[in-house]
Amino acid sequence: MLQNPLDVDPTIDVIFKIASGIFWSITYLLILRRGFADKSYGMPMVALCANLSWEFIFSFVHPHSTPQLYVDYAWLALDAGILVQYLMYGKKEFSEHLPGEFFYPGFLLTLALSFLFILLLSREFNDLNGVYAAFGQNLLMSVLFIHLLLKRNSPLGQSLYIALSKMIGTLFPSVLLYMYFPGSYLLVLLYVSIFIFDMIYLLLLYLKMKGAGINPWARL
């Protein structure tokens, strides 16, 4: 449970939240662009379900205060677009491993469990701002991006700019939350772990594109 936050200048709080909102929105927009260009989905399904659940819960069930609430609305709208992309392009890859008729039930089950897990985690730990859930699923997303790259053995649906925007978008709230709760060692572990896996993903993605004869910086 996060208690007794330190004082942080309100202007810094707003700036860091808006900066995080901008870079994560850029991440989602780039995923949408790359996905339509490659005719594939760019966000792993479990990460997408977690994002949609978190954004819905903290927009409507336990709404954040502004400006974070407006950021949540924007993220939810963008992730809804990524959802459409996953439903359009995801079944083909899914069918390579499991029968296609499990595609929609599997997605709905994952979405329902993600929603319940995030909701109950936040209530159990009295964390109605969703901090633990946000950084926990961010770490999960970092690992899943690596898994997606290795599974496909190609940069399909991905770009260095997506990876960089995600990493920068995470650094802002990491620093902000550290200013509020410098004594939370669990959060510090999450911040550091996310950064490490994001750097690993960047390196692997760069090497994969170079190996495929793709200029990593020309692939938007």
Coordinates of N, CA and C in Angstrom, one line a residue:
M1 N 0.8 -1.2 0.0 CA 0.0 0.0 0.0 C 0.9 1.3 0.0
L2 N 0.6 2.2 -0.9 CA 1.4 3.4 -1.0 C 0.8 4.5 0.0
Q3 N 1.6 4.9 0.9 CA 1.1 5.9 1.9 C 2.1 7.0 2.1
N4 N 1.6 8.1 2.6 CA 2.5 9.3 2.9 C 3.4 9.7 1.8
P5 N 2.8 10.1 0.7 CA 3.7 10.6 -0.4 C 4.4 11.9 0.0
L6 N 5.6 12.0 -0.6 CA 6.3 13.3 -0.4 C 5.7 14.4 -1.2
D7 N 5.9 15.6 -0.9 CA 5.4 16.8 -1.6 C 6.2 16.9 -2.9
V8 N 5.4 17.1 -4.0 CA 6.0 17.3 -5.3 C 5.3 18.5 -5.9
D9 N 6.1 19.4 -6.5 CA 5.5 20.6 -7.1 C 4.4 20.3 -8.1
P10 N 3.2 20.8 -7.9 CA 2.1 20.5 -8.8 C 2.4 20.7 -10.3
T11 N 3.2 21.7 -10.6 CA 3.5 22.0 -12.0 C 4.3 20.8 -12.5
I12 N 5.3 20.3 -11.7 CA 6.1 19.1 -12.2 C 5.2 17.9 -12.4
D13 N 4.2 17.7 -11.4 CA 3.3 16.6 -11.5 C 2.5 16.7 -12.9
V14 N 2.0 17.8 -13.2 CA 1.2 18.0 -14.5 C 2.1 17.8 -15.7
I15 N 3.3 18.4 -15.7 CA 4.2 18.2 -16.8 C 4.6 16.8 -17.1
F16 N 4.9 16.1 -16.0 CA 5.4 14.7 -16.2 C 4.2 13.8 -16.6
K17 N 3.0 14.0 -16.1 CA 1.9 13.2 -16.5 C 1.5 13.5 -18.0
I18 N 1.5 14.8 -18.4 CA 1.3 15.1 -19.8 C 2.3 14.5 -20.7
A19 N 3.6 14.6 -20.3 CA 4.7 14.1 -21.1 C 4.5 12.6 -21.3
S20 N 4.2 11.9 -20.2 CA 4.0 10.5 -20.3 C 2.8 10.2 -21.3
G21 N 1.7 11.0 -21.1 CA 0.6 10.8 -22.0 C 0.9 11.0 -23.5
I22 N 1.8 12.0 -23.7 CA 2.1 12.3 -25.1 C 3.0 11.1 -25.7
F23 N 4.0 10.7 -25.0 CA 4.9 9.7 -25.5 C 4.2 8.3 -25.7
W24 N 3.3 8.0 -24.7 CA 2.6 6.7 -24.8 C 1.5 6.8 -26.0
S25 N 0.9 8.0 -26.2 CA 0.0 8.2 -27.3 C 0.8 8.0 -28.6
I26 N 2.0 8.6 -28.7 CA 2.8 8.4 -29.9 C 3.1 6.9 -30.1
T27 N 3.4 6.2 -29.0 CA 3.6 4.7 -29.1 C 2.4 4.0 -29.8
Y28 N 1.2 4.3 -29.3 CA 0.0 3.7 -29.8 C -0.2 4.1 -31.2
L29 N 0.0 5.4 -31.6 CA -0.2 5.8 -33.0 C 0.8 5.1 -33.9
L30 N 2.0 5.0 -33.5 CA 3.0 4.3 -34.3 C 2.7 2.8 -34.4
I31 N 2.2 2.2 -33.4 CA 1.7 0.8 -33.5 C 0.6 0.7 -34.5
L32 N -0.3 1.6 -34.5 CA -1.4 1.5 -35.5 C -0.9 1.7 -36.9
R33 N 0.0 2.7 -37.0 CA 0.6 2.9 -38.4 C 1.3 1.7 -38.9
R34 N 2.2 1.2 -38.0 CA 3.0 0.1 -38.5 C 2.2 -1.2 -38.7
G35 N 1.2 -1.4 -37.9 CA 0.3 -2.5 -38.0 C -0.4 -2.5 -39.3
F36 N -1.0 -1.4 -39.7 CA -1.7 -1.3 -41.0 C -0.8 -1.4 -42.2
A37 N 0.5 -0.9 -42.0 CA 1.4 -1.0 -43.1 C 1.9 -2.4 -43.3
D38 N 2.0 -3.2 -42.2 CA 2.5 -4.6 -42.3 C 1.4 -5.6 -42.3
K39 N 0.1 -5.1 -42.2 CA -1.1 -5.9 -42.1 C -0.9 -7.0 -41.0
S40 N -0.5 -6.5 -39.8 CA -0.3 -7.3 -38.7 C -0.6 -6.5 -37.4
Y41 N -0.7 -7.1 -36.3 CA -0.9 -6.4 -35.1 C 0.5 -6.2 -34.4
G42 N 0.6 -5.0 -33.7 CA 1.9 -4.7 -33.1 C 1.9 -4.7 -31.6
M43 N 0.8 -5.0 -30.9 CA 0.8 -5.2 -29.5 C 0.4 -6.6 -29.1
P44 N 1.2 -7.3 -28.3 CA 0.8 -8.6 -27.8 C -0.6 -8.6 -27.2
M45 N -1.3 -9.7 -27.4 CA -2.7 -9.7 -27.0 C -2.9 -9.6 -25.5
V46 N -2.1 -10.2 -24.7 CA -2.2 -10.1 -23.2 C -2.0 -8.7 -22.8
A47 N -1.0 -8.0 -23.3 CA -0.7 -6.6 -23.0 C -1.8 -5.7 -23.4
L48 N -2.4 -6.0 -24.6 CA -3.5 -5.2 -25.0 C -4.7 -5.3 -24.1
C49 N -5.0 -6.5 -23.6 CA -6.1 -6.8 -22.7 C -5.9 -6.0 -21.4
A50 N -4.6 -6.1 -20.9 CA -4.3 -5.4 -19.7 C -4.4 -3.9 -19.8
N51 N -4.0 -3.3 -20.9 CA -4.1 -1.9 -21.2 C -5.5 -1.5 -21.2
L52 N -6.3 -2.2 -22.0 CA -7.7 -1.8 -22.2 C -8.4 -1.8 -20.8
S53 N -8.1 -2.9 -20.0 CA -8.8 -3.0 -18.7 C -8.4 -1.9 -17.8
W54 N -7.0 -1.6 -17.7 CA -6.5 -0.5 -16.8 C -7.2 0.8 -17.2
E55 N -7.2 1.1 -18.5 CA -7.7 2.4 -18.9 C -9.2 2.6 -18.7
F56 N -9.9 1.5 -18.9 CA -11.3 1.6 -18.6 C -11.6 1.7 -17.1
I57 N -10.9 1.0 -16.3 CA -11.1 1.0 -14.8 C -10.8 2.4 -14.3
F58 N -9.7 3.0 -14.7 CA -9.3 4.3 -14.1 C -9.8 5.5 -14.9
S59 N -10.7 5.2 -15.9 CA -11.5 6.2 -16.6 C -12.9 6.3 -16.0
F60 N -13.4 5.1 -15.7 CA -14.9 5.1 -15.3 C -15.2 4.4 -14.0
V61 N -14.4 3.4 -13.5 CA -14.7 2.8 -12.3 C -14.1 3.5 -11.1
H62 N -12.8 3.7 -11.2 CA -12.1 4.6 -10.2 C -11.4 5.7 -10.9
P63 N -12.1 6.7 -11.4 CA -11.5 7.7 -12.3 C -10.4 8.5 -11.7
H64 N -9.4 8.7 -12.4 CA -8.3 9.5 -12.0 C -8.7 11.0 -12.0
S65 N -7.9 11.8 -11.3 CA -8.1 13.2 -11.4 C -7.5 13.7 -12.7
T66 N -7.9 15.0 -13.1 CA -7.2 15.6 -14.2 C -5.8 16.0 -13.9
P67 N -4.9 16.0 -14.8 CA -5.1 15.8 -16.3 C -5.0 14.3 -16.6
Q68 N -4.7 13.4 -15.7 CA -4.5 12.0 -16.0 C -5.7 11.4 -16.6
L69 N -6.9 11.9 -16.1 CA -8.2 11.3 -16.6 C -8.3 11.5 -18.1
Y70 N -7.9 12.7 -18.6 CA -8.0 13.0 -20.0 C -7.0 12.1 -20.8
V71 N -5.8 11.9 -20.2 CA -4.9 11.0 -20.8 C -5.4 9.6 -20.9
D72 N -6.1 9.1 -19.9 CA -6.7 7.8 -19.9 C -7.7 7.7 -21.0
Y73 N -8.5 8.7 -21.2 CA -9.5 8.7 -22.3 C -8.8 8.5 -23.6
A74 N -7.7 9.3 -23.8 CA -7.0 9.3 -25.1 C -6.4 7.9 -25.3
W75 N -5.8 7.3 -24.3 CA -5.2 6.0 -24.4 C -6.2 4.9 -24.7
L76 N -7.4 5.0 -24.0 CA -8.4 4.0 -24.3 C -8.9 4.1 -25.7
A77 N -9.1 5.3 -26.2 CA -9.5 5.4 -27.6 C -8.5 4.8 -28.6
L78 N -7.2 5.1 -28.3 CA -6.1 4.6 -29.2 C -6.0 3.0 -29.1
D79 N -6.2 2.5 -27.9 CA -6.1 1.1 -27.7 C -7.3 0.4 -28.3
A80 N -8.4 1.1 -28.4 CA -9.6 0.5 -29.1 C -9.2 0.3 -30.5
G81 N -8.5 1.3 -31.1 CA -8.0 1.1 -32.5 C -7.1 -0.1 -32.6
I82 N -6.2 -0.3 -31.7 CA -5.3 -1.4 -31.7 C -6.0 -2.7 -31.5
L83 N -7.1 -2.7 -30.7 CA -8.0 -3.8 -30.6 C -8.5 -4.2 -32.0
V84 N -9.1 -3.3 -32.7 CA -9.6 -3.5 -34.0 C -8.5 -4.2 -34.9
Q85 N -7.3 -3.7 -34.8 CA -6.2 -4.2 -35.6 C -5.9 -5.6 -35.2
Y86 N -5.9 -5.9 -33.9 CA -5.7 -7.3 -33.4 C -6.7 -8.2 -34.0
L87 N -8.0 -7.8 -33.9 CA -9.1 -8.7 -34.4 C -9.0 -8.9 -35.9
M88 N -8.5 -7.9 -36.6 CA -8.4 -8.0 -38.1 C -7.3 -8.9 -38.5
Y89 N -6.1 -8.9 -37.8 CA -4.9 -9.5 -38.2 C -4.4 -10.7 -37.3
G90 N -5.0 -10.8 -36.1 CA -4.4 -11.7 -35.2 C -4.8 -13.2 -35.4
K91 N -5.9 -13.4 -36.0 CA -6.4 -14.8 -36.2 C -5.5 -15.7 -37.0
K92 N -4.8 -15.1 -38.0 CA -3.9 -15.9 -38.8 C -2.8 -16.4 -38.0
E93 N -2.1 -15.6 -37.2 CA -1.0 -16.1 -36.4 C -1.5 -17.1 -35.3
F94 N -2.7 -16.8 -34.7 CA -3.3 -17.6 -33.7 C -3.5 -19.0 -34.2
S95 N -4.0 -19.1 -35.5 CA -4.3 -20.4 -36.1 C -3.1 -21.3 -36.4
E96 N -1.9 -20.7 -36.3 CA -0.7 -21.5 -36.5 C -0.4 -22.3 -35.3
H97 N -1.0 -22.0 -34.2 CA -0.7 -22.8 -32.9 C -2.0 -23.5 -32.3
L98 N -3.1 -22.9 -32.5 CA -4.4 -23.4 -32.0 C -5.5 -23.3 -33.0
P99 N -6.5 -24.1 -32.9 CA -7.7 -24.0 -33.8 C -8.2 -22.6 -33.8
G100 N -8.6 -22.1 -35.0 CA -9.1 -20.7 -35.2 C -10.3 -20.4 -34.4
E101 N -11.1 -21.4 -34.1 CA -12.4 -21.2 -33.4 C -12.1 -20.8 -31.9
F102 N -10.9 -21.0 -31.4 CA -10.6 -20.5 -30.1 C -10.1 -19.1 -30.0
F103 N -10.0 -18.4 -31.2 CA -9.4 -17.1 -31.2 C -10.3 -16.1 -30.4
Y104 N -11.5 -15.9 -30.7 CA -12.4 -15.0 -30.0 C -12.7 -15.3 -28.6
P105 N -13.0 -16.6 -28.3 CA -13.2 -17.0 -26.9 C -11.9 -16.8 -26.0
G106 N -10.8 -17.1 -26.6 CA -9.5 -16.9 -25.9 C -9.3 -15.4 -25.6
F107 N -9.6 -14.6 -26.6 CA -9.4 -13.1 -26.4 C -10.3 -12.6 -25.3
L108 N -11.6 -13.0 -25.4 CA -12.6 -12.5 -24.4 C -12.3 -13.0 -23.0
L109 N -11.8 -14.3 -22.8 CA -11.4 -14.8 -21.5 C -10.2 -14.0 -21.0
T110 N -9.2 -13.7 -21.8 CA -8.1 -13.0 -21.4 C -8.5 -11.5 -20.9
L111 N -9.4 -10.9 -21.7 CA -9.8 -9.6 -21.4 C -10.5 -9.6 -20.1
A112 N -11.4 -10.5 -19.8 CA -12.2 -10.6 -18.6 C -11.3 -10.8 -17.4
L113 N -10.4 -11.7 -17.5 CA -9.5 -12.0 -16.4 C -8.5 -10.8 -16.1
S114 N -8.1 -10.1 -17.2 CA -7.3 -8.9 -17.0 C -8.0 -7.9 -16.2
F115 N -9.3 -7.7 -16.6 CA -10.1 -6.7 -16.0 C -10.3 -7.0 -14.5
L116 N -10.6 -8.2 -14.2 CA -10.8 -8.6 -12.8 C -9.5 -8.6 -12.0
F117 N -8.4 -9.0 -12.6 CA -7.2 -9.0 -11.9 C -6.8 -7.6 -11.5
I118 N -6.9 -6.6 -12.4 CA -6.4 -5.3 -12.2 C -7.4 -4.6 -11.2
L119 N -8.7 -4.8 -11.4 CA -9.7 -4.2 -10.4 C -9.5 -4.7 -9.0
L120 N -9.3 -6.1 -8.8 CA -9.2 -6.6 -7.5 C -7.8 -6.4 -6.9
L121 N -6.8 -6.3 -7.7 CA -5.5 -6.0 -7.2 C -5.5 -4.6 -6.6
S122 N -6.1 -3.6 -7.4 CA -6.1 -2.2 -6.9 C -7.0 -2.1 -5.6
R123 N -8.0 -2.9 -5.5 CA -8.8 -2.8 -4.3 C -8.2 -3.5 -3.1
E124 N -7.6 -4.6 -3.4 CA -6.9 -5.4 -2.3 C -5.8 -4.6 -1.7
F125 N -5.0 -3.9 -2.5 CA -3.9 -3.1 -2.0 C -4.3 -1.6 -1.8
N126 N -5.6 -1.3 -1.9 CA -6.0 0.0 -1.7 C -5.3 1.0 -2.5
D127 N -5.0 0.6 -3.8 CA -4.3 1.4 -4.7 C -5.2 1.8 -5.8
L128 N -6.1 2.8 -5.5 CA -7.1 3.2 -6.5 C -6.6 4.1 -7.5
N129 N -5.3 4.4 -7.6 CA -4.7 5.1 -8.7 C -4.1 4.1 -9.7
G130 N -4.1 2.8 -9.3 CA -3.6 1.8 -10.2 C -2.1 1.8 -10.5
V131 N -1.3 2.2 -9.5 CA 0.1 2.4 -9.7 C 0.8 1.0 -9.9
Y132 N 0.5 0.1 -8.9 CA 1.1 -1.2 -9.0 C 0.7 -1.9 -10.3
A133 N -0.5 -1.9 -10.6 CA -1.0 -2.6 -11.8 C -0.4 -2.0 -13.0
A134 N -0.3 -0.6 -13.1 CA 0.3 0.0 -14.2 C 1.7 -0.4 -14.5
F135 N 2.6 -0.4 -13.5 CA 4.0 -0.7 -13.7 C 4.2 -2.2 -13.8
G136 N 3.3 -3.0 -13.2 CA 3.4 -4.5 -13.3 C 3.1 -4.9 -14.8
Q137 N 2.0 -4.3 -15.3 CA 1.7 -4.7 -16.7 C 2.6 -4.0 -17.7
N138 N 3.2 -2.9 -17.3 CA 4.2 -2.3 -18.2 C 5.4 -3.3 -18.3
L139 N 5.9 -3.8 -17.2 CA 6.9 -4.8 -17.2 C 6.5 -6.0 -18.1
L140 N 5.3 -6.5 -17.9 CA 4.8 -7.6 -18.7 C 4.8 -7.3 -20.2
M141 N 4.4 -6.1 -20.5 CA 4.5 -5.6 -21.9 C 5.9 -5.7 -22.5
S142 N 6.8 -5.2 -21.7 CA 8.2 -5.2 -22.1 C 8.7 -6.6 -22.5
V143 N 8.4 -7.5 -21.6 CA 8.8 -8.9 -21.8 C 8.0 -9.5 -23.0
L144 N 6.8 -9.2 -23.2 CA 5.9 -9.7 -24.3 C 6.4 -9.2 -25.6
F145 N 6.8 -7.9 -25.7 CA 7.3 -7.4 -26.9 C 8.6 -8.2 -27.4
I146 N 9.4 -8.6 -26.4 CA 10.6 -9.4 -26.8 C 10.1 -10.8 -27.3
H147 N 9.2 -11.3 -26.6 CA 8.6 -12.6 -27.0 C 8.0 -12.6 -28.4
L148 N 7.3 -11.5 -28.7 CA 6.7 -11.4 -30.0 C 7.7 -11.3 -31.1
L149 N 8.8 -10.5 -30.8 CA 9.8 -10.4 -31.8 C 10.5 -11.7 -32.0
L150 N 10.8 -12.5 -31.0 CA 11.5 -13.8 -31.1 C 10.6 -14.8 -31.8
K151 N 9.3 -14.8 -31.4 CA 8.3 -15.7 -32.0 C 8.2 -15.5 -33.5
R152 N 8.1 -14.3 -33.9 CA 7.9 -14.0 -35.3 C 9.3 -14.1 -36.1
N153 N 10.3 -13.9 -35.3 CA 11.7 -13.9 -36.0 C 11.7 -12.8 -37.1
S154 N 11.0 -11.7 -36.8 CA 11.0 -10.6 -37.8 C 10.5 -9.4 -37.0
P155 N 10.7 -8.2 -37.6 CA 10.2 -6.9 -36.9 C 8.8 -6.6 -37.4
L156 N 8.1 -7.5 -37.8 CA 6.7 -7.3 -38.3 C 5.9 -6.6 -37.2
G157 N 5.3 -5.4 -37.6 CA 4.4 -4.7 -36.7 C 5.2 -3.8 -35.7
Q158 N 6.5 -3.8 -35.8 CA 7.3 -3.1 -34.8 C 8.3 -2.1 -35.5
S159 N 8.8 -1.2 -34.7 CA 9.8 -0.2 -35.1 C 10.6 0.3 -33.9
L160 N 11.8 0.8 -34.2 CA 12.6 1.4 -33.1 C 11.8 2.5 -32.5
Y161 N 11.1 3.3 -33.3 CA 10.4 4.5 -32.7 C 9.3 4.1 -31.8
I162 N 8.6 2.9 -32.0 CA 7.7 2.4 -31.1 C 8.4 2.1 -29.7
A163 N 9.5 1.4 -29.8 CA 10.2 0.9 -28.6 C 10.7 2.2 -27.9
L164 N 11.3 3.1 -28.6 CA 11.8 4.3 -27.9 C 10.7 5.1 -27.2
S165 N 9.6 5.3 -27.9 CA 8.5 6.1 -27.3 C 7.9 5.4 -26.1
K166 N 7.8 4.1 -26.1 CA 7.4 3.3 -24.9 C 8.3 3.6 -23.8
M167 N 9.6 3.5 -24.1 CA 10.6 3.6 -23.0 C 10.6 5.0 -22.4
I168 N 10.5 6.0 -23.3 CA 10.5 7.4 -22.8 C 9.2 7.7 -22.0
G169 N 8.1 7.2 -22.6 CA 6.8 7.4 -21.9 C 6.7 6.8 -20.6
T170 N 7.6 5.7 -20.3 CA 7.6 5.1 -19.0 C 8.5 5.8 -18.1
L171 N 9.6 6.4 -18.6 CA 10.6 7.1 -17.7 C 9.9 8.2 -17.0
F172 N 9.0 9.0 -17.6 CA 8.4 10.1 -16.9 C 7.6 9.7 -15.7
P173 N 6.7 8.8 -15.8 CA 6.0 8.4 -14.5 C 6.9 7.7 -13.5
S174 N 7.9 7.0 -14.0 CA 8.9 6.3 -13.1 C 9.6 7.4 -12.2
V175 N 10.1 8.4 -12.8 CA 10.7 9.5 -12.1 C 9.7 10.2 -11.2
L176 N 8.5 10.5 -11.7 CA 7.5 11.1 -10.9 C 7.1 10.3 -9.7
L177 N 6.8 9.0 -9.9 CA 6.4 8.2 -8.7 C 7.6 8.0 -7.7
Y178 N 8.8 8.0 -8.3 CA 10.0 7.9 -7.3 C 10.0 9.2 -6.5
M179 N 9.7 10.3 -7.0 CA 9.7 11.6 -6.2 C 8.6 11.5 -5.2
Y180 N 7.5 10.9 -5.5 CA 6.4 10.8 -4.5 C 6.7 9.7 -3.4
F181 N 7.3 8.5 -3.9 CA 7.5 7.4 -3.0 C 8.9 6.8 -3.1
P182 N 9.9 7.5 -2.7 CA 11.3 7.0 -2.9 C 11.6 5.8 -2.0
G183 N 10.7 5.5 -1.0 CA 11.0 4.4 -0.2 C 10.3 3.1 -0.6
S184 N 9.6 3.1 -1.7 CA 8.9 1.9 -2.3 C 9.9 1.1 -3.1
Y185 N 10.5 0.1 -2.5 CA 11.5 -0.7 -3.2 C 10.9 -1.6 -4.3
L186 N 9.7 -2.0 -4.1 CA 9.0 -2.7 -5.1 C 8.8 -1.9 -6.4
L187 N 8.4 -0.7 -6.2 CA 8.3 0.2 -7.4 C 9.6 0.5 -8.0
V188 N 10.7 0.7 -7.2 CA 12.0 0.9 -7.8 C 12.4 -0.3 -8.6
L189 N 12.2 -1.5 -8.1 CA 12.5 -2.7 -8.8 C 11.7 -2.8 -10.2
L190 N 10.5 -2.4 -10.1 CA 9.7 -2.3 -11.4 C 10.3 -1.3 -12.4
Y191 N 10.6 -0.1 -11.9 CA 11.2 0.9 -12.8 C 12.4 0.4 -13.5
V192 N 13.3 -0.2 -12.7 CA 14.6 -0.6 -13.2 C 14.4 -1.8 -14.2
S193 N 13.5 -2.8 -13.8 CA 13.3 -3.9 -14.6 C 12.7 -3.6 -16.0
I194 N 11.7 -2.6 -15.9 CA 11.1 -2.2 -17.2 C 12.2 -1.6 -18.1
F195 N 13.0 -0.7 -17.5 CA 14.1 -0.1 -18.3 C 15.1 -1.1 -18.9
I196 N 15.4 -2.1 -18.1 CA 16.4 -3.1 -18.6 C 15.8 -3.9 -19.8
F197 N 14.5 -4.3 -19.6 CA 13.9 -5.1 -20.7 C 13.6 -4.3 -21.9
D198 N 13.3 -3.0 -21.7 CA 13.1 -2.1 -22.9 C 14.4 -1.9 -23.6
M199 N 15.5 -1.8 -22.9 CA 16.8 -1.7 -23.6 C 17.2 -3.0 -24.3
I200 N 16.9 -4.2 -23.7 CA 17.1 -5.4 -24.4 C 16.3 -5.5 -25.7
Y201 N 15.0 -5.1 -25.6 CA 14.1 -5.1 -26.7 C 14.6 -4.2 -27.8
L202 N 15.1 -3.0 -27.5 CA 15.6 -2.1 -28.5 C 16.8 -2.7 -29.2
L203 N 17.7 -3.3 -28.4 CA 18.9 -3.9 -29.0 C 18.5 -5.1 -30.0
L204 N 17.6 -6.0 -29.5 CA 17.2 -7.1 -30.3 C 16.5 -6.7 -31.6
L205 N 15.7 -5.7 -31.4 CA 14.9 -5.2 -32.6 C 15.9 -4.6 -33.6
Y206 N 16.8 -3.8 -33.1 CA 17.8 -3.2 -34.0 C 18.6 -4.2 -34.7
L207 N 19.1 -5.2 -34.0 CA 19.9 -6.3 -34.6 C 19.1 -7.1 -35.6
K208 N 17.8 -7.3 -35.3 CA 16.9 -8.1 -36.2 C 16.7 -7.3 -37.5
M209 N 16.5 -6.0 -37.4 CA 16.3 -5.2 -38.6 C 17.6 -5.1 -39.5
K210 N 18.7 -4.9 -38.8 CA 20.0 -4.9 -39.5 C 20.2 -6.2 -40.2
G211 N 19.9 -7.3 -39.5 CA 20.1 -8.6 -40.1 C 19.2 -8.9 -41.3
A212 N 18.1 -8.2 -41.3 CA 17.1 -8.4 -42.4 C 17.4 -7.4 -43.6
G213 N 18.4 -6.6 -43.4 CA 18.7 -5.6 -44.4 C 17.8 -4.4 -44.4
I214 N 17.2 -4.1 -43.2 CA 16.3 -3.0 -43.1 C 17.0 -1.9 -42.3
N215 N 16.9 -0.6 -42.8 CA 17.5 0.5 -42.1 C 16.6 0.8 -40.9
P216 N 17.1 0.5 -39.7 CA 16.2 0.6 -38.5 C 15.6 2.0 -38.3
W217 N 16.4 3.1 -38.7 CA 15.9 4.5 -38.5 C 15.0 5.0 -39.6
A218 N 14.9 4.2 -40.7 CA 14.1 4.6 -41.8 C 12.7 3.9 -41.7
R219 N 12.6 3.0 -40.8 CA 11.3 2.3 -40.6 C 10.5 3.0 -39.6
L220 N 9.5 3.7 -40.0 CA 8.6 4.5 -39.0 C 7.4 3.6 -38.6

